[in-house]
XYZ file of C-alpha atoms in Angstrom:
511
model
C 4.503 -4.678 -33.316
C 6.290 -5.996 -30.140
C 3.671 -7.759 -27.416
C 4.464 -8.362 -23.913
C 3.229 -11.445 -21.659
C 0.553 -10.299 -18.630
C 3.751 -10.432 -15.772
C 6.579 -8.665 -18.681
C 3.499 -6.178 -19.422
C 2.979 -5.633 -16.030
C 6.241 -4.957 -15.105
C 6.819 -2.261 -17.890
C 3.950 -0.334 -16.924
C 5.131 -0.995 -12.842
C 8.256 0.405 -13.813
C 7.181 3.477 -15.618
C 4.613 4.062 -13.363
C 6.641 4.003 -10.036
C 9.172 6.335 -11.919
C 6.476 8.639 -12.998
C 5.089 8.323 -9.140
C 8.357 9.076 -7.959
C 8.227 12.083 -9.896
C 5.744 13.083 -8.386
C 6.442 13.207 -5.185
C 9.608 15.555 -6.002
C 6.786 17.456 -7.645
C 5.089 18.014 -3.954
C 8.355 18.634 -2.025
C 9.282 21.850 -3.774
C 5.631 23.016 -3.904
C 5.218 22.137 0.043
C 8.681 23.981 0.240
C 6.895 26.738 -1.600
C 3.450 27.339 -0.637
C 2.943 24.805 2.659
C 0.270 22.833 3.301
C -1.701 25.722 3.141
C -1.333 26.033 -0.062
C -1.363 22.372 -1.175
C -4.805 22.357 0.104
C -5.853 24.804 -2.166
C -4.022 22.952 -5.296
C -6.389 19.758 -3.956
C -8.852 20.991 -3.782
C -9.917 21.558 -7.584
C -7.764 18.560 -8.127
C -10.587 16.235 -7.412
C -12.701 17.766 -10.577
C -9.662 16.861 -12.757
C -9.470 13.025 -11.313
C -13.408 12.821 -11.955
C -12.660 13.504 -15.013
C -10.098 10.973 -15.781
C -12.651 8.721 -14.157
C -15.617 9.267 -16.393
C -13.167 9.111 -19.468
C -11.220 6.072 -18.617
C -13.969 3.512 -19.886
C -12.511 5.243 -23.256
C -9.161 3.754 -23.097
C -9.847 0.643 -21.443
C -12.806 -0.143 -23.520
C -10.432 0.531 -26.609
C -7.811 -2.229 -24.961
C -10.303 -4.750 -25.110
C -11.589 -3.770 -28.137
C -8.102 -3.811 -30.094
C -6.750 -6.799 -28.304
C -10.378 -8.516 -29.676
C -9.563 -7.554 -33.003
C -6.146 -8.225 -33.175
C -6.404 -12.072 -32.061
C -8.265 -12.571 -34.446
C -6.463 -10.794 -37.300
C -8.931 -8.041 -37.891
C -6.552 -5.279 -38.029
C -8.677 -3.247 -39.830
C -11.044 -3.614 -36.707
C -8.258 -2.549 -34.802
C -7.800 1.028 -36.546
C -11.420 1.552 -36.364
C -11.734 1.674 -33.014
C -9.111 3.922 -32.532
C -10.691 6.166 -34.837
C -13.707 6.087 -32.584
C -12.714 5.901 -30.083
C -10.236 9.619 -30.288
C -13.438 10.675 -31.808
C -15.566 10.216 -28.681
C -12.815 11.747 -25.972
C -12.351 15.180 -28.214
C -16.292 15.804 -27.385
C -15.992 14.483 -23.953
C -12.598 16.171 -23.171
C -13.406 19.196 -24.776
C -16.647 19.722 -23.324
C -15.388 19.372 -20.143
C -12.815 21.706 -20.249
C -14.997 23.848 -22.182
C -17.347 23.472 -18.477
C -14.834 24.355 -15.699
C -13.577 27.440 -17.760
C -17.062 29.146 -18.092
C -18.725 27.224 -14.840
C -15.395 28.004 -12.332
C -16.657 30.366 -9.732
C -19.916 28.865 -9.654
C -18.074 25.478 -8.923
C -16.555 26.750 -6.115
C -19.703 28.689 -4.555
C -21.081 25.248 -5.117
C -18.509 23.411 -2.941
C -17.904 26.022 -0.312
C -13.707 25.624 -1.281
C -11.941 28.919 -0.534
C -12.073 31.887 -3.187
C -7.664 31.187 -3.359
C -8.375 27.925 -4.898
C -9.517 29.493 -8.142
C -7.075 30.196 -9.875
C -5.732 26.245 -9.688
C -8.928 24.938 -10.976
C -8.760 27.393 -14.294
C -5.287 26.185 -14.672
C -6.283 22.694 -15.014
C -9.243 23.274 -17.092
C -7.438 22.828 -20.006
C -5.925 19.602 -18.856
C -9.274 16.888 -19.921
C -8.833 18.063 -23.632
C -5.123 17.445 -24.277
C -5.589 13.674 -21.811
C -8.720 12.695 -23.995
C -6.445 12.011 -26.991
C -3.530 10.718 -24.935
C -5.920 7.768 -22.891
C -7.395 7.071 -26.797
C -3.923 6.069 -27.705
C -2.624 4.857 -24.546
C -5.657 2.022 -24.864
C -4.347 1.428 -28.371
C -0.896 0.117 -27.360
C -2.438 -1.709 -24.756
C -4.824 -3.430 -26.796
C -1.896 -4.325 -28.913
C -0.774 -6.043 -26.279
C 2.754 -3.461 -26.250
C 3.105 -1.701 -22.958
C 6.246 0.330 -23.698
C 4.105 3.573 -25.680
C 2.416 3.961 -22.170
C 4.950 3.604 -20.396
C 7.662 5.955 -21.777
C 4.462 8.614 -22.085
C 3.808 8.609 -18.252
C 6.933 9.148 -17.319
C 7.665 12.105 -19.835
C 3.946 12.776 -18.673
C 5.031 13.370 -14.919
C 8.324 14.219 -16.067
C 6.373 17.792 -18.073
C 4.089 17.810 -14.714
C 7.375 18.751 -12.079
C 9.519 20.662 -14.409
C 6.951 22.969 -15.830
C 4.461 23.096 -12.711
C 6.794 23.772 -10.132
C 9.320 26.406 -12.141
C 5.634 28.176 -13.027
C 4.829 27.940 -9.196
C 7.857 29.207 -8.129
C 7.873 32.206 -10.998
C 3.985 32.946 -9.948
C 4.640 32.609 -5.719
C 5.863 36.570 -5.550
C 2.181 37.428 -6.799
C 0.430 35.434 -3.775
C 0.367 31.507 -2.951
C -3.076 30.995 -4.748
C -1.171 31.868 -8.302
C 2.063 29.559 -7.215
C -0.618 26.662 -6.650
C -2.841 27.973 -9.514
C 0.761 27.559 -11.867
C 1.576 24.215 -10.236
C -1.795 22.821 -11.398
C -1.179 24.100 -14.837
C 1.910 21.401 -15.185
C -0.764 18.549 -15.409
C -1.639 20.089 -18.791
C 1.485 20.319 -19.986
C 2.899 17.224 -19.435
C -0.429 15.710 -21.024
C 0.920 17.976 -24.183
C 4.437 16.572 -24.247
C 2.970 12.966 -23.524
C -0.245 12.689 -26.313
C 2.853 14.897 -28.721
C 5.418 11.471 -27.769
C 2.209 8.833 -28.405
C 0.975 10.145 -31.372
C 5.104 10.303 -33.108
C 5.138 6.535 -31.801
C 1.332 5.335 -33.867
C 2.685 7.508 -37.070
C 6.121 4.837 -36.643
C 3.998 1.752 -36.043
C 0.846 2.801 -39.038
C 2.901 1.235 -41.683
C 2.092 -2.470 -40.061
C -1.494 -1.290 -41.107
C -0.097 -0.086 -44.605
C -2.356 -1.751 -47.606
C -5.242 -2.384 -44.982
C -8.393 -0.788 -46.108
C -9.917 0.603 -42.711
C -14.115 -0.451 -43.121
C -16.615 1.868 -41.436
C -18.612 0.034 -39.134
C -20.756 1.780 -37.070
C -21.033 -1.098 -34.857
C -17.914 -0.091 -33.153
C -18.843 3.457 -31.808
C -21.980 1.537 -30.041
C -19.689 -1.286 -28.836
C -17.080 1.128 -27.432
C -20.214 3.217 -25.226
C -21.726 -0.102 -24.192
C -18.362 -1.253 -22.556
C -16.936 2.248 -21.536
C -20.485 3.883 -20.070
C -20.157 0.914 -17.332
C -16.129 1.235 -16.626
C -16.547 5.153 -16.499
C -19.354 4.375 -14.376
C -17.504 2.704 -11.850
C -13.859 4.664 -12.244
C -16.176 7.737 -11.752
C -17.942 6.219 -8.402
C -14.203 6.047 -6.713
C -14.057 9.330 -8.307
C -16.820 10.947 -7.177
C -15.345 9.672 -3.600
C -12.912 11.897 -3.635
C -15.329 15.175 -4.328
C -17.608 14.212 -1.764
C -14.084 14.212 0.772
C -13.272 17.860 -0.440
C -16.793 18.227 0.132
C -17.145 16.881 3.561
C -13.943 16.697 5.063
C -13.373 20.204 5.451
C -17.176 21.552 6.197
C -17.112 18.615 8.866
C -13.461 20.201 10.213
C -14.750 23.425 10.169
C -17.663 22.045 12.537
C -15.506 19.862 14.346
C -13.714 23.171 15.498
C -11.190 23.791 12.865
C -10.631 27.499 11.436
C -10.338 27.300 7.852
C -6.529 27.578 7.324
C -6.471 24.201 9.826
C -9.179 22.976 8.045
C -6.972 23.045 4.602
C -3.902 22.410 6.014
C -5.538 18.832 7.881
C -6.882 18.129 4.516
C -3.967 18.854 2.714
C -2.364 16.336 4.611
C -5.298 14.142 3.939
C -4.624 14.437 -0.017
C -1.424 15.732 -0.470
C 0.531 13.613 1.427
C -0.837 10.489 3.073
C -2.972 10.091 -0.639
C 0.009 11.004 -2.743
C 2.266 8.390 -0.858
C -0.602 5.375 -1.238
C -1.357 5.955 -4.834
C 2.741 4.874 -5.516
C 2.161 1.032 -4.850
C -1.309 1.379 -6.761
C 0.572 2.107 -9.566
C 1.158 -1.301 -9.786
C -1.547 -2.524 -9.281
C -3.173 0.424 -12.296
C -0.124 -1.542 -14.172
C -1.502 -4.929 -13.631
C -5.197 -3.775 -14.862
C -3.689 -2.278 -18.235
C -2.173 -5.219 -18.796
C -5.209 -7.750 -17.459
C -7.779 -7.025 -19.374
C -5.825 -7.292 -23.091
C -4.784 -10.413 -21.871
C -7.277 -12.289 -20.448
C -9.955 -10.743 -23.541
C -7.550 -12.644 -26.059
C -8.172 -15.390 -24.430
C -11.334 -15.092 -23.538
C -12.786 -14.600 -27.143
C -10.502 -17.542 -28.155
C -12.441 -19.842 -25.745
C -8.831 -20.722 -23.654
C -10.564 -21.023 -20.273
C -7.889 -23.168 -19.141
C -5.335 -20.043 -20.177
C -7.875 -17.354 -18.246
C -8.457 -19.058 -15.138
C -4.373 -19.243 -15.361
C -4.237 -15.823 -15.722
C -6.810 -14.528 -13.191
C -4.807 -16.706 -10.704
C -1.113 -15.357 -11.563
C -3.165 -11.319 -11.389
C -4.587 -12.672 -8.137
C -0.906 -13.569 -6.743
C 0.544 -10.401 -8.238
C -1.732 -8.459 -6.245
C -0.958 -9.570 -2.856
C 2.520 -9.664 -3.679
C 2.132 -6.104 -3.891
C -0.044 -5.145 -1.435
C 1.227 -6.952 1.836
C 4.840 -4.992 1.729
C 3.484 -1.919 0.871
C 0.762 -1.626 4.035
C 3.342 -2.985 6.658
C 5.910 -0.472 5.440
C 3.910 2.764 5.494
C 1.976 1.650 8.502
C 5.416 1.284 10.043
C 7.727 3.236 8.334
C 4.923 6.499 8.236
C 7.296 8.968 9.871
C 10.502 8.431 8.379
C 8.784 7.862 5.068
C 7.268 11.693 5.336
C 10.547 13.390 7.069
C 12.677 11.778 4.300
C 9.965 12.814 0.931
C 9.097 16.619 3.081
C 11.803 17.775 5.449
C 10.649 19.788 8.108
C 6.933 19.098 7.209
C 6.587 16.064 8.497
C 3.161 16.567 9.969
C 0.624 14.275 8.840
C 2.102 10.408 9.423
C -0.735 9.129 11.804
C -3.017 9.606 8.942
C -1.099 7.878 6.759
C -0.735 5.029 8.875
C -4.541 4.944 8.710
C -4.930 5.105 5.847
C -2.470 2.931 4.148
C -5.024 0.210 5.712
C -6.791 0.813 2.314
C -4.088 -0.407 0.418
C -5.249 -4.176 0.485
C -8.325 -3.409 -0.712
C -7.942 -1.172 -3.105
C -5.775 -3.129 -4.903
C -7.896 -6.243 -4.918
C -10.897 -4.226 -6.059
C -8.911 -3.414 -9.144
C -7.410 -5.942 -10.264
C -10.833 -7.999 -9.656
C -12.975 -5.308 -11.689
C -10.793 -5.525 -14.821
C -10.585 -9.267 -14.277
C -14.469 -9.391 -14.107
C -14.518 -6.737 -17.030
C -12.191 -8.899 -19.244
C -14.456 -11.445 -18.657
C -17.767 -9.641 -19.916
C -19.331 -8.974 -16.601
C -19.270 -5.097 -16.591
C -22.196 -4.191 -14.427
C -21.363 -6.023 -10.914
C -18.660 -4.691 -10.352
C -20.496 -0.772 -10.390
C -22.782 -2.107 -8.339
C -20.690 -3.241 -5.626
C -18.147 -0.193 -5.854
C -21.255 1.944 -5.499
C -22.381 0.227 -2.194
C -19.181 0.671 -0.481
C -19.284 4.257 -2.079
C -22.340 5.042 -0.380
C -21.054 3.374 3.523
C -17.501 5.372 3.166
C -19.646 8.427 2.034
C -22.260 7.909 5.569
C -19.199 6.901 7.505
C -17.117 10.191 6.259
C -20.165 12.371 7.190
C -20.878 10.658 10.686
C -16.954 10.819 11.976
C -14.986 13.819 10.518
C -17.242 16.827 12.639
C -16.557 14.663 16.279
C -13.432 16.455 17.505
C -11.659 13.601 18.659
C -11.395 11.699 15.233
C -12.039 14.187 12.557
C -9.796 14.025 9.223
C -9.067 10.497 10.635
C -12.840 9.796 9.459
C -12.527 9.935 5.827
C -9.496 7.548 6.223
C -11.982 5.158 8.293
C -14.518 5.277 5.770
C -12.193 4.517 2.770
C -11.175 1.251 4.682
C -14.798 0.049 5.402
C -15.880 0.938 1.783
C -12.758 -0.197 -0.403
C -13.147 -3.203 1.830
C -16.918 -4.285 1.114
C -16.781 -3.524 -2.013
C -13.081 -5.788 -2.743
C -14.859 -8.876 -1.036
C -18.024 -8.400 -3.307
C -16.264 -8.486 -6.059
C -13.635 -11.546 -5.417
C -16.742 -13.653 -4.316
C -18.717 -12.795 -7.484
C -14.844 -13.719 -9.735
C -14.916 -17.356 -7.494
C -18.675 -18.082 -8.723
C -18.352 -16.686 -11.937
C -15.371 -18.627 -13.164
C -15.876 -21.291 -10.917
C -11.769 -21.552 -9.121
C -10.609 -22.602 -5.865
C -8.001 -19.999 -4.529
C -5.075 -21.336 -3.132
C -4.736 -19.159 0.013
C -1.420 -20.984 1.383
C 0.467 -20.166 -1.628
C -1.292 -16.529 -2.360
C -1.334 -15.115 0.624
C 0.027 -17.026 3.415
C 3.568 -17.216 1.910
C 3.628 -13.210 1.175
C 2.285 -12.869 3.749
C 5.063 -14.635 5.963
C 8.325 -12.987 3.164
C 6.501 -9.403 4.055
C 6.434 -9.991 8.001
C 10.215 -10.684 7.762
C 11.028 -8.020 5.133
C 9.351 -5.271 7.855
C 10.990 -6.588 10.881
C 14.067 -6.513 9.248
C 13.602 -2.603 7.769
C 12.724 -1.675 11.474
C 15.422 -2.821 13.168
C 17.857 -1.919 9.783
C 16.387 2.042 10.267
C 17.021 1.753 13.638
C 21.159 0.270 13.553
C 21.436 2.790 10.401
C 20.437 6.367 12.750
C 22.124 5.074 15.555
C 25.207 5.265 13.657
C 24.985 8.121 11.014
C 21.902 10.175 12.894
C 20.339 10.544 9.402
C 16.418 10.152 9.226
C 17.069 10.612 4.924
C 20.301 7.859 4.948
C 18.329 5.438 7.422
C 15.144 5.139 5.795
C 16.833 5.000 2.382
C 19.446 2.339 3.088
C 16.634 0.328 5.629
C 13.831 0.360 2.843
C 16.501 -0.559 -0.193
C 17.365 -3.572 2.105
C 13.789 -4.680 2.856
C 12.788 -4.626 -1.091
C 15.960 -6.709 -1.716
C 14.877 -9.245 1.061
C 11.426 -9.349 0.199
C 12.440 -9.811 -3.527
C 14.588 -13.248 -2.214
C 11.926 -14.607 -0.067
C 9.196 -14.355 -2.556
C 11.601 -17.061 -4.120
C 12.814 -19.297 -1.280
C 8.946 -19.595 -0.057
C 7.656 -20.509 -3.551
C 5.828 -17.849 -3.996
C 6.925 -17.609 -7.994
C 9.250 -19.847 -9.024
C 12.296 -18.782 -11.051
C 11.284 -21.503 -14.306
C 7.929 -19.050 -14.350
C 9.999 -15.845 -14.295
C 12.343 -17.476 -17.172
C 10.443 -18.767 -19.388
C 6.883 -15.500 -19.139
C 9.930 -13.210 -18.872
C 12.957 -13.970 -19.668
C 12.194 -14.928 -23.129
C 9.420 -12.218 -24.378
């Protein structure tokens, strides 16, 4: 089975993730054209429950990745297969139970969270996804543990393609029945995409299963216990982030009502926050998620073999990649918020100021995600959860206090996210430095990428203005300027020595 380095694995998953996110944005565009911000609001009100399950279940694939990597490092292929079998057992119970819970108690959940009754159909439709996603994520964890990122990458694209085609198709077909039914059809796309991606992953696993022929898979009761010990704290941490989204869906709409907005205006503002701003902010976070998926198995592999220098080297590289990703993204989304929303949602570009505020969370979220993965890989499982819980607590207090103020309204949720993630990421980073006793070269890791990103955004803004004066087309100007900025930034990263070509050639081109 093919293995990839940290950089190559990150790039493979990053490209697939960006492609999947791009399709996800294309998914939002026809939806907004069909059902508007109000319909997106109904769709988004139920979506946090689905993401909450994904967060709760996320510990299993990460634990699988870590344990499979460790088993593979010491040549225990039988143990690697046993890890996957135990993970599938756990995830089937968890996913099936959550799907049944959502279906049976959907009406009660609407009353509990005080959601609009029109969001009922989206909630029921998305209830089928957890069971399917459970199987898919277990197999993804297995391949990531074997340090083969291709199956996960391809499955991400398949999943999103199925969600877009089937979700938008159902939304269109059901639109004559009402916006609420159309939103429900769109939500069902999550289950459909997961089914297609899961089918592909099962096929890929059966194809590589021959590598384990002749190996007797021994039943080991300790594997299930270790899976749970690793998965539960990871899931708690991920669930805390998801709970922040759930609390937003509870606090923000009701807070906007207290601020004097009517129910439709509240749903519209909530749709702009979660259906536009959060979606665009999540695009660069896809690269961070790809980095995290590569970090856990590669650092776990080196850590269990006692290769301290290799662990420190990979930690430094991961931090460097994090800031190379974060800085241009936050500047690009801040200064190009209106043109980008105008490009993706023609005629529905309201909410760009919300995006400008929310995008300031990107550096802190990426730092938090990567530092959490590195700490988990070296065995510090619980500390990142405590830090995240503290950040979540502060975020809730700020959001609750600010959203109900008419002059701040929905921006209070974005401000709360900035402060909460900033505190959690700083605490994580300090713990990582103290645990590994490493010193960070901030000039190479932060100052150089920052300088390159500033030059990039200056070029992007001037290019946009120049092209717009010639073409009078926001779409053409936005695409040309962003493409030019991406090319310039890539060149500057090498010119300033953030990455050296010799390292890229050694770690990527030859692997």
